[in-house]
PDB file of C-alpha atoms and ligand atoms in Angstrom:
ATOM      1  CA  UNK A   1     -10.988  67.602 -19.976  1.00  0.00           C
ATOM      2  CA  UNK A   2      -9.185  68.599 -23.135  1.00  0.00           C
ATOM      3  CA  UNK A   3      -5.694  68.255 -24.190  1.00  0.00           C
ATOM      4  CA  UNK A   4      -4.491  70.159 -26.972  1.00  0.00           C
ATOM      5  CA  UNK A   5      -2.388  68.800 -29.977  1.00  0.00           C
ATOM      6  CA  UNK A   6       0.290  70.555 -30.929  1.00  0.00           C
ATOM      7  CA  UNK A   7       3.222  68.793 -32.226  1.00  0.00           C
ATOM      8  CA  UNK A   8       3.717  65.768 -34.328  1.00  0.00           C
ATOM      9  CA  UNK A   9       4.960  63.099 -31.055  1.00  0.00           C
ATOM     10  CA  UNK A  10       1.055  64.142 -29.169  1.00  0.00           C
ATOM     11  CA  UNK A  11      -0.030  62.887 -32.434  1.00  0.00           C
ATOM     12  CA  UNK A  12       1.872  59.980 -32.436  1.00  0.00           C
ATOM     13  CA  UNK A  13       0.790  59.255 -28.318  1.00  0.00           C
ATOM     14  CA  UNK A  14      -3.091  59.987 -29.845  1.00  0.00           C
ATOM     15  CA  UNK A  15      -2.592  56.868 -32.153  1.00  0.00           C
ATOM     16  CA  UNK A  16      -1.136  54.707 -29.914  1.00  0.00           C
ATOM     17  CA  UNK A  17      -3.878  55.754 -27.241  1.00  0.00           C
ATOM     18  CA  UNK A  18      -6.845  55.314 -29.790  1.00  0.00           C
ATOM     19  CA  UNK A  19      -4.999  51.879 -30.897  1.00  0.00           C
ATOM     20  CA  UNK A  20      -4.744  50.561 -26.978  1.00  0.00           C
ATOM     21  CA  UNK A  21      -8.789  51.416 -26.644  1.00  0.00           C
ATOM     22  CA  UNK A  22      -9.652  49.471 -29.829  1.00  0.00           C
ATOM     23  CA  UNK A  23      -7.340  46.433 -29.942  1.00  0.00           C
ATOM     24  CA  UNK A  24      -6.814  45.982 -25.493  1.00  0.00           C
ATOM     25  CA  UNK A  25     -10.010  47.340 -24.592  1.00  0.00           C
ATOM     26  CA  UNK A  26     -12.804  46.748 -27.115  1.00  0.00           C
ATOM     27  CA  UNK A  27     -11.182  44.388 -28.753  1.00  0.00           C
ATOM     28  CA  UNK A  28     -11.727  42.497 -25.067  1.00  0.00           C
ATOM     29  CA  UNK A  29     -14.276  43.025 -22.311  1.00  0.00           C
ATOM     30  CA  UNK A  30     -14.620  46.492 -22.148  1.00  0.00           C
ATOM     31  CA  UNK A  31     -18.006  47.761 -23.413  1.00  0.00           C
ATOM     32  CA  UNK A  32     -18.791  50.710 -20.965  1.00  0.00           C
ATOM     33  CA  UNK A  33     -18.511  53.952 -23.058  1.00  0.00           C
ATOM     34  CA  UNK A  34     -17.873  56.200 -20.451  1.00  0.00           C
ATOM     35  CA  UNK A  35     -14.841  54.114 -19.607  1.00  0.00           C
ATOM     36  CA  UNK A  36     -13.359  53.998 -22.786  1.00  0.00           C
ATOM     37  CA  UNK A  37     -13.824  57.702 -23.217  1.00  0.00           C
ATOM     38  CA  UNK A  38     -11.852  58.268 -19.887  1.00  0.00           C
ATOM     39  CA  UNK A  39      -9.132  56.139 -21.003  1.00  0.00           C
ATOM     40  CA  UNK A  40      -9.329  57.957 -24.406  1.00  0.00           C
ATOM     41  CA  UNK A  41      -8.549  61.479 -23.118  1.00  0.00           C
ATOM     42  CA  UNK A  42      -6.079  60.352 -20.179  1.00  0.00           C
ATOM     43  CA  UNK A  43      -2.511  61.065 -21.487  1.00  0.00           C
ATOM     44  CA  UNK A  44      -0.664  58.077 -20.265  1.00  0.00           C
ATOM     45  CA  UNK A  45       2.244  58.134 -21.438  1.00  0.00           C
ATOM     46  CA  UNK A  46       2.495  61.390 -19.403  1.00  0.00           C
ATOM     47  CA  UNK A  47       2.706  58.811 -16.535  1.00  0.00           C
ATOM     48  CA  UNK A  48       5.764  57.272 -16.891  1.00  0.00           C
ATOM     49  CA  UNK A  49       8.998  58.297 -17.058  1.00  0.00           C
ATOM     50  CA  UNK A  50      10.701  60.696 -20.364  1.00  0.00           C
ATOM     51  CA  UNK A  51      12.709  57.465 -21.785  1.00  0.00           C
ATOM     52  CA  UNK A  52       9.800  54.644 -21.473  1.00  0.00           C
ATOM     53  CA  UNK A  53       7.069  56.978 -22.771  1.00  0.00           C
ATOM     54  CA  UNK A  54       6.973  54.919 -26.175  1.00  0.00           C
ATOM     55  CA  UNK A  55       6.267  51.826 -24.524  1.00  0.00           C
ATOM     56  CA  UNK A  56       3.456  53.444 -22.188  1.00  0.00           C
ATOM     57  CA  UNK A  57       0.148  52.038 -24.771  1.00  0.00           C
ATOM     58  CA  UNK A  58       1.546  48.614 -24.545  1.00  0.00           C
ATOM     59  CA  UNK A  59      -0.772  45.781 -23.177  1.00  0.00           C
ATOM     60  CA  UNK A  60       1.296  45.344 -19.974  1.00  0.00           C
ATOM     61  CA  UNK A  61       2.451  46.575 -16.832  1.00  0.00           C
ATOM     62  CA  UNK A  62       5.598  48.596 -16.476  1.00  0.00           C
ATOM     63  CA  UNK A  63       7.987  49.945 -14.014  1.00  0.00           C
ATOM     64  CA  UNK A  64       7.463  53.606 -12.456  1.00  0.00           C
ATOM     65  CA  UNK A  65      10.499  53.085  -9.714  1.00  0.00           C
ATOM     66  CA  UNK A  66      10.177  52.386  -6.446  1.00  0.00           C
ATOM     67  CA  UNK A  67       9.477  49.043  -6.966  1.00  0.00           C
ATOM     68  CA  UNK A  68       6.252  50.026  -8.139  1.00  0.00           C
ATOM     69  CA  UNK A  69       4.304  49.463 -11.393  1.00  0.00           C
ATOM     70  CA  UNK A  70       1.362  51.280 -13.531  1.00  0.00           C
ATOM     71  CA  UNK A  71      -0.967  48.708 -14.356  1.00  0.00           C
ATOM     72  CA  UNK A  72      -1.157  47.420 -17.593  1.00  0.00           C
ATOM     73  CA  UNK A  73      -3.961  49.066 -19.486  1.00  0.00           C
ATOM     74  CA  UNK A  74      -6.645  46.689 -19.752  1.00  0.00           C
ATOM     75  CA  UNK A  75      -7.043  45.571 -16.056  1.00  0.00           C
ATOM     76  CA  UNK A  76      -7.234  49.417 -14.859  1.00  0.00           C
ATOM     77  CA  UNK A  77     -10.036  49.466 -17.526  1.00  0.00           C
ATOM     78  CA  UNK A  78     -11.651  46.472 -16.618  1.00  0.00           C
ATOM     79  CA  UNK A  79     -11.642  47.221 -12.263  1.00  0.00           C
ATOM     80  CA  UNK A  80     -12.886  50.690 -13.711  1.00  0.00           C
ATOM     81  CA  UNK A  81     -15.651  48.800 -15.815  1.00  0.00           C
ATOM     82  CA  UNK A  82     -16.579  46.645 -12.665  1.00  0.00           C
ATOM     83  CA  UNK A  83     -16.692  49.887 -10.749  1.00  0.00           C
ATOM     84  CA  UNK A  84     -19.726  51.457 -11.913  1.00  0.00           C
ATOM     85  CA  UNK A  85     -19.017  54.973 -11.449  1.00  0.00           C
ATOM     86  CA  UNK A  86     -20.696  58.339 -11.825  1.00  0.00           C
ATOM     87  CA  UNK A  87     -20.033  61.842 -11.358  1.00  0.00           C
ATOM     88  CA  UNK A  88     -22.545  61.447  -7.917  1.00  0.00           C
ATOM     89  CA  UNK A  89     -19.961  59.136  -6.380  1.00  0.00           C
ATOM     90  CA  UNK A  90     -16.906  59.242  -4.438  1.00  0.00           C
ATOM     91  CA  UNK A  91     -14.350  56.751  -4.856  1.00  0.00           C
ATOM     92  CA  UNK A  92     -11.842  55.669  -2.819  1.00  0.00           C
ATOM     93  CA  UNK A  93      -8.149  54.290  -4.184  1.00  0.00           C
ATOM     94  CA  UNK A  94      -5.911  52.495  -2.223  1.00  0.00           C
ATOM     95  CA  UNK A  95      -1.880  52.837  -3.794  1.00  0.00           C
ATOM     96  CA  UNK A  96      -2.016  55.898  -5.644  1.00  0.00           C
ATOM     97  CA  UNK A  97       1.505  54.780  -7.665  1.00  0.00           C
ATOM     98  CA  UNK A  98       1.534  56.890 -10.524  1.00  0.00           C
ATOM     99  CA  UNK A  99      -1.499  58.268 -10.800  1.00  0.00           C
ATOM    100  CA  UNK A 100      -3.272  57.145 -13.717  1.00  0.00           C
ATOM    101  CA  UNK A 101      -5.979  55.374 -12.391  1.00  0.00           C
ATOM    102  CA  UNK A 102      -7.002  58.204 -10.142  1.00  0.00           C
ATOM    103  CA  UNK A 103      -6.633  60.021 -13.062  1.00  0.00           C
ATOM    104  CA  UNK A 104      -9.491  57.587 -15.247  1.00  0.00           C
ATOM    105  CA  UNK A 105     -11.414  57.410 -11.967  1.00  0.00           C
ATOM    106  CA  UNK A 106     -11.195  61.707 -11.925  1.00  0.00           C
ATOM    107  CA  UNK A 107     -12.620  61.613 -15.636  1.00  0.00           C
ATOM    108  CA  UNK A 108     -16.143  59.183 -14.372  1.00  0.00           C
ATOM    109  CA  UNK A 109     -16.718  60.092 -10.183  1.00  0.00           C
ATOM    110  CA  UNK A 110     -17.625  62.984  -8.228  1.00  0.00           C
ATOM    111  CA  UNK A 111     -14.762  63.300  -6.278  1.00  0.00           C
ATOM    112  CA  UNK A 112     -11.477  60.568  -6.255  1.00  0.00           C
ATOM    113  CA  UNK A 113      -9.695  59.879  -2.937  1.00  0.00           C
ATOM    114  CA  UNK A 114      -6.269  58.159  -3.400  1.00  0.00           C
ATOM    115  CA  UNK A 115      -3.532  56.980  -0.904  1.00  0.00           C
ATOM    116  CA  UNK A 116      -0.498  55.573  -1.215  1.00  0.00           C
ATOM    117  CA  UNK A 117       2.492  54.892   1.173  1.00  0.00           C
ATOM    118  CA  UNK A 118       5.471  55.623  -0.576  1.00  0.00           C
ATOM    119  CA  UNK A 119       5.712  59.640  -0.393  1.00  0.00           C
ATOM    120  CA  UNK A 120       7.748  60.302  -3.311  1.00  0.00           C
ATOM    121  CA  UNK A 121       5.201  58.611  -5.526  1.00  0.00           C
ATOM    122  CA  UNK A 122       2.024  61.094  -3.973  1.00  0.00           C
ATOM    123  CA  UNK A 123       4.196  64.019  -4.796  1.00  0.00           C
ATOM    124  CA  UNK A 124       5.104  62.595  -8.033  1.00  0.00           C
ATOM    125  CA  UNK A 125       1.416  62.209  -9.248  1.00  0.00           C
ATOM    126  CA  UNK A 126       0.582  64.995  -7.010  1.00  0.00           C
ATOM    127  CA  UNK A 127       2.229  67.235 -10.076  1.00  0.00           C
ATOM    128  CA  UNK A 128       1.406  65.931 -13.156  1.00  0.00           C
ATOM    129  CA  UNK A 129      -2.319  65.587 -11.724  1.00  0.00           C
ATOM    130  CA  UNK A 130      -2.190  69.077 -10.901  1.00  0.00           C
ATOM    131  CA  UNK A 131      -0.638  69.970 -14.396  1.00  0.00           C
ATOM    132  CA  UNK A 132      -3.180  67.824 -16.473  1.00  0.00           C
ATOM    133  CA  UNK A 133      -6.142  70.221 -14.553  1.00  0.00           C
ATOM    134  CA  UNK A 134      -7.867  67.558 -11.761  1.00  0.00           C
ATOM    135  CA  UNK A 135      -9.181  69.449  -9.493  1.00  0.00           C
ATOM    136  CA  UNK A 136     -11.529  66.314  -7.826  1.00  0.00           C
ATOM    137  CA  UNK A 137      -9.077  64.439  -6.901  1.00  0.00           C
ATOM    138  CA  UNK A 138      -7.414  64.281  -3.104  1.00  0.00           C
ATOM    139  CA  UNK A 139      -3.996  62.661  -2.146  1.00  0.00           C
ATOM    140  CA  UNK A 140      -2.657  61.744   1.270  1.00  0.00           C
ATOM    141  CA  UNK A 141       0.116  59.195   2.325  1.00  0.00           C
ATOM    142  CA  UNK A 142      -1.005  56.873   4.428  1.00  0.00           C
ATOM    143  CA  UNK A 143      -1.792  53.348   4.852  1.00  0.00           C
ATOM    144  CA  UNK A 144      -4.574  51.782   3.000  1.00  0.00           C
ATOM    145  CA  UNK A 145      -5.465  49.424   4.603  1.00  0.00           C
ATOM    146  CA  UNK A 146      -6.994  51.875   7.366  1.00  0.00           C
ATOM    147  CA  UNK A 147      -8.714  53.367   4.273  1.00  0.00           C
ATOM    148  CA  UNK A 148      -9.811  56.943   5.017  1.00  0.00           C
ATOM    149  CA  UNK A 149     -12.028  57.025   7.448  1.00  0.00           C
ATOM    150  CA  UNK A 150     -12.288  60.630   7.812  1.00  0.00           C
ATOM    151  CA  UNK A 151     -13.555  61.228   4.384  1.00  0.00           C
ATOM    152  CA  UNK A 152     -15.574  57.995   4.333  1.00  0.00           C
ATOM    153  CA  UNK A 153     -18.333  56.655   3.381  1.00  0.00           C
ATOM    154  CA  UNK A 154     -17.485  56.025   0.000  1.00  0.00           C
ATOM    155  CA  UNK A 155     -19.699  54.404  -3.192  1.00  0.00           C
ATOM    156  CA  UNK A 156     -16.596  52.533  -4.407  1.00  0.00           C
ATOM    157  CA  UNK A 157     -13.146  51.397  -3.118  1.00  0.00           C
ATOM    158  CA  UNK A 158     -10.594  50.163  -5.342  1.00  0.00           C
ATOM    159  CA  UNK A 159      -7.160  48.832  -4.007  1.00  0.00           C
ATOM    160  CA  UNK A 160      -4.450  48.248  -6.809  1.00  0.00           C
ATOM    161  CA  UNK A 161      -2.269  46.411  -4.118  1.00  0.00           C
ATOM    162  CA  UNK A 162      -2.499  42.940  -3.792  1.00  0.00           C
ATOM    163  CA  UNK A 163      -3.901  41.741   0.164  1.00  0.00           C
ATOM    164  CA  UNK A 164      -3.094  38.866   1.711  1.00  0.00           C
ATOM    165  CA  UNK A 165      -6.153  39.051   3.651  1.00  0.00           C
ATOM    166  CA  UNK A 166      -9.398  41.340   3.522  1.00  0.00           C
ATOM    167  CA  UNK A 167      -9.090  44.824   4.973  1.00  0.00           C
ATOM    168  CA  UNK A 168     -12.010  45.015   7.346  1.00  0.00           C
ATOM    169  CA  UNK A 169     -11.556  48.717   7.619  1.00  0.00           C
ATOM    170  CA  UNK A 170     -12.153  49.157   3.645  1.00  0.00           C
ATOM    171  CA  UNK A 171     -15.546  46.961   4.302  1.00  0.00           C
ATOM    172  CA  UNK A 172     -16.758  49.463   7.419  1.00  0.00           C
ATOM    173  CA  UNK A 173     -15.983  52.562   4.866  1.00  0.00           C
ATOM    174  CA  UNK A 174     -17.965  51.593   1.880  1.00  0.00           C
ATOM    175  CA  UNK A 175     -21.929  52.815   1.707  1.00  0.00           C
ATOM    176  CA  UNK A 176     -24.515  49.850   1.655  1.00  0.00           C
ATOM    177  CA  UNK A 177     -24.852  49.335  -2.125  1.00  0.00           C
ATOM    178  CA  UNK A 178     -21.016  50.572  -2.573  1.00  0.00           C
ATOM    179  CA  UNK A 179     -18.714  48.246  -4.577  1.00  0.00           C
ATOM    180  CA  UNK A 180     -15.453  47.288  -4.001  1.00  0.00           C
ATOM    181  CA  UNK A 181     -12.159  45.754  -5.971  1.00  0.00           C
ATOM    182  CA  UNK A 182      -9.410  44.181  -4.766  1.00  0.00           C
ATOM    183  CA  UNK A 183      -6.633  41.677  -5.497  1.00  0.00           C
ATOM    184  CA  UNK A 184      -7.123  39.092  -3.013  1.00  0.00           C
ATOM    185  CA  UNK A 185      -3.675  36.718  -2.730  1.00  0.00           C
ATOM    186  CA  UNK A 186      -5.469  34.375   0.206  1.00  0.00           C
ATOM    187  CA  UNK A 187      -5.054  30.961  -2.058  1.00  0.00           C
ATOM    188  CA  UNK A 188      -1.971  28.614  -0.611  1.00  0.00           C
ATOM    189  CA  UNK A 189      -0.104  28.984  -3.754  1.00  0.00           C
ATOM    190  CA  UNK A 190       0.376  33.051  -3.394  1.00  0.00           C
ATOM    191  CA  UNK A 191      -1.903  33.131  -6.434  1.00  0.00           C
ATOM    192  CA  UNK A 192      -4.224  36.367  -6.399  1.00  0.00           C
ATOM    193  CA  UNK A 193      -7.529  36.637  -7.303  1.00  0.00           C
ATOM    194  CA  UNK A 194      -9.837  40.469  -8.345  1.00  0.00           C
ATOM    195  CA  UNK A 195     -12.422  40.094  -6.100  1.00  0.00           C
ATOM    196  CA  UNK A 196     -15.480  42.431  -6.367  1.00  0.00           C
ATOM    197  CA  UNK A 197     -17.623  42.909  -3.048  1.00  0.00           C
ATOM    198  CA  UNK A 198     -20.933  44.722  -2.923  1.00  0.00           C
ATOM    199  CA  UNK A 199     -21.720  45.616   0.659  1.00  0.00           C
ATOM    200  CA  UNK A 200     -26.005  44.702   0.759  1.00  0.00           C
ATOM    201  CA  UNK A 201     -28.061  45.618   3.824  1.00  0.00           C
ATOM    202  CA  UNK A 202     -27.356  42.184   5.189  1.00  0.00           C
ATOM    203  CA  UNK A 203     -24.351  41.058   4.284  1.00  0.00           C
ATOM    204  CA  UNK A 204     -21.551  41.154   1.476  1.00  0.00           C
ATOM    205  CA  UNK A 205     -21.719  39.599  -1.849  1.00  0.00           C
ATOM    206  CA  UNK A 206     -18.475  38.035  -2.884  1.00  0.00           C
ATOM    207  CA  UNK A 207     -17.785  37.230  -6.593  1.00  0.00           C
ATOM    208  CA  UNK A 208     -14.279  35.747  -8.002  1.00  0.00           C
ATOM    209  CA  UNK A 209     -13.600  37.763 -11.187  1.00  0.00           C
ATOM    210  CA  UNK A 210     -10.061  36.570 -12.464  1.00  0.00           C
ATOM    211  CA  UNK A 211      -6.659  36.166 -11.564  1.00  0.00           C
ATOM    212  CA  UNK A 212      -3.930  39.180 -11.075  1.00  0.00           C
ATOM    213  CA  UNK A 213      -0.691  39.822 -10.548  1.00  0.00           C
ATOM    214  CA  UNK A 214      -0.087  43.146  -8.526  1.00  0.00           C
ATOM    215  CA  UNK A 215       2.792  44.529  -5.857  1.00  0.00           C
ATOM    216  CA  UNK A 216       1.693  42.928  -2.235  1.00  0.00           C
ATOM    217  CA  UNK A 217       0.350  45.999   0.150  1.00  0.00           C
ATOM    218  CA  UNK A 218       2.517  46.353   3.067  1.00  0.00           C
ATOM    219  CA  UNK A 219       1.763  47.620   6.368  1.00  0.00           C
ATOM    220  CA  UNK A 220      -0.315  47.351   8.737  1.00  0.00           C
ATOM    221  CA  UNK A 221      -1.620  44.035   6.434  1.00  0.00           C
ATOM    222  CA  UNK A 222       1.169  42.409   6.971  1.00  0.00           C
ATOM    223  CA  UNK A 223       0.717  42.115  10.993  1.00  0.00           C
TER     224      UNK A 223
HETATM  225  N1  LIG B   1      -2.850  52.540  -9.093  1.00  0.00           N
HETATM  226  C1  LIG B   1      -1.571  52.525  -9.767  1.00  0.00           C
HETATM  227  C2  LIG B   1      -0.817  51.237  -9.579  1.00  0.00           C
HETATM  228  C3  LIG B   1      -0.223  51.182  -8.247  1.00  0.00           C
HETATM  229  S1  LIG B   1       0.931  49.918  -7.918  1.00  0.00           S
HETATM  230  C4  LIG B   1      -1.745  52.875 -11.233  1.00  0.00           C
HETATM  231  O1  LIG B   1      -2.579  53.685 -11.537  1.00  0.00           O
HETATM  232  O2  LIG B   1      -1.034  52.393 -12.077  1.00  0.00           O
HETATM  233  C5  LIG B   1       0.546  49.689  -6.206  1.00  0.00           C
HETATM  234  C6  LIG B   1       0.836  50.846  -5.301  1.00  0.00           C
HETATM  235  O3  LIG B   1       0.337  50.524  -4.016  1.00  0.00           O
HETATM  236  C7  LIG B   1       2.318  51.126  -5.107  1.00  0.00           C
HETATM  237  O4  LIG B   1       2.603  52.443  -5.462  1.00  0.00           O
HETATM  238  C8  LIG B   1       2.553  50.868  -3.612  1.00  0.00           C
HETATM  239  O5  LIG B   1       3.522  51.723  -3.045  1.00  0.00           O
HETATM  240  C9  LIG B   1       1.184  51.101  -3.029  1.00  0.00           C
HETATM  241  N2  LIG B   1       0.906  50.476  -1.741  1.00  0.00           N
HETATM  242  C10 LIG B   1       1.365  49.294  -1.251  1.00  0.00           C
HETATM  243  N3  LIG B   1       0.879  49.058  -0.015  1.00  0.00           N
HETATM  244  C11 LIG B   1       0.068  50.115   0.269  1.00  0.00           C
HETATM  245  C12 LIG B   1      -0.721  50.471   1.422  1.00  0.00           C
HETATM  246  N4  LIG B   1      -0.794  49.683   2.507  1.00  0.00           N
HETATM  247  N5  LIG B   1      -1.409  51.634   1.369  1.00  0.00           N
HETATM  248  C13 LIG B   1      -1.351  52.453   0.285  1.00  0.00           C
HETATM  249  N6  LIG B   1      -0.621  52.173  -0.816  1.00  0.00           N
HETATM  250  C14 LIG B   1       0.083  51.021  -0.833  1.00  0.00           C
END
């Protein structure tokens, strides 16, 4: 996807952007090119709202409303990295928010599934998605932690919502060999972990990868 530059503030976002890939990204863990490239050409600052747009390549979460957040940049890279994606798979994401990570996901899979339960938020990054030119990703609202089973089974699931216990339904909807990542908060002291499984003909492989801080999932999780 290209993005044209026509004025001198695009210019300005295009520095910031290639100054978050260098000194957040490279500068850290991130070594898969076609990750970086994604989060090269992905506008976003065209993510957040008008007035916080000049804080949107900062190495941090912010607020999108709702009581929501976009994830700072370097942990959507880095569940991206630990991903694995190409344009043969289909990926499943589970709290759409914004957008933007279905957005990096759109620029490295096949075809992007993304829910989220807060309606406003779908139609929000329903438009700008639309407006940037995706045309592989689908929205719905709906709970994630039923996944999707209709359009399962997927290669990779990624949940940017923080469980307090493992969604067996995400398990049942990824392929044998699929990956998935997911903020686990199961510890005693609310602490959450990213977890990576990869689903293997016989079992699941389990590894701890570091510790998070994202929004709890509600629903049907918290039953
Ligand atoms: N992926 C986003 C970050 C999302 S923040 C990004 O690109 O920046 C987490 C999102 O998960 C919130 O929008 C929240 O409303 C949503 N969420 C919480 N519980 C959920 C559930 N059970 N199913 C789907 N989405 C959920």
């Amino acid at each position: 996807m290209k993005f044209r530059r026509h004025n001198r503030q695009d210019d300005q976002f295009d520095d910031q952007r290639r100054r978050m890939i260098d000194e957040q990204l490279r500068g850290r863990d991130i070594t898969d090119a076609g990750v970086l490239a994604a989060m090269r050409r992905v506008p976003r600052h065209l993510f957040v709202s008008e007035k916080r747009r000049q804080d949107a390549y900062r190495d941090g979460p912010m607020s999108i409303g709702y009581g929501q957040t976009i994830s700072q940049p370097y942990i959507v890279a880095s569940m991206t990295q630990s991903l694995s994606m190409t344009k043969r798979n289909r990926v499943l994401e589970i709290g759409t928010g914004c957008g933007y990570q279905a957005a990096v996901l759109a620029e490295l899979a096949g075809q992007v599934y993304s829910v989220e339960v807060v309606p406003e938020l779908t139609d929000r990054a329903r438009r700008i998605l639309k407006q940037l030119g995706y045309q592989n990703i689908k929205m719905d609202v709906r709970d994630g932690y039923l996944g999707w089973p209709e359009e399962a089974p997927f290669d990779g699931i990624i949940v940017t919502a923080a469980a307090p216990k493992m969604p067996e339904p995400l398990i049942e909807q990824l392929k044998v060999g699929g990956v998935m990542v997911i903020p686990l908060a199961t510890d005693s002291y609310g602490r959450q972990f990213l977890t990576r499984f990869t689903k293997e003909r016989d079992g699941l492989k389990c590894e701890t990868l570091y510790e998070v801080r994202f929004v709890p999932m509600i629903g049907e999780v918290e039953e």
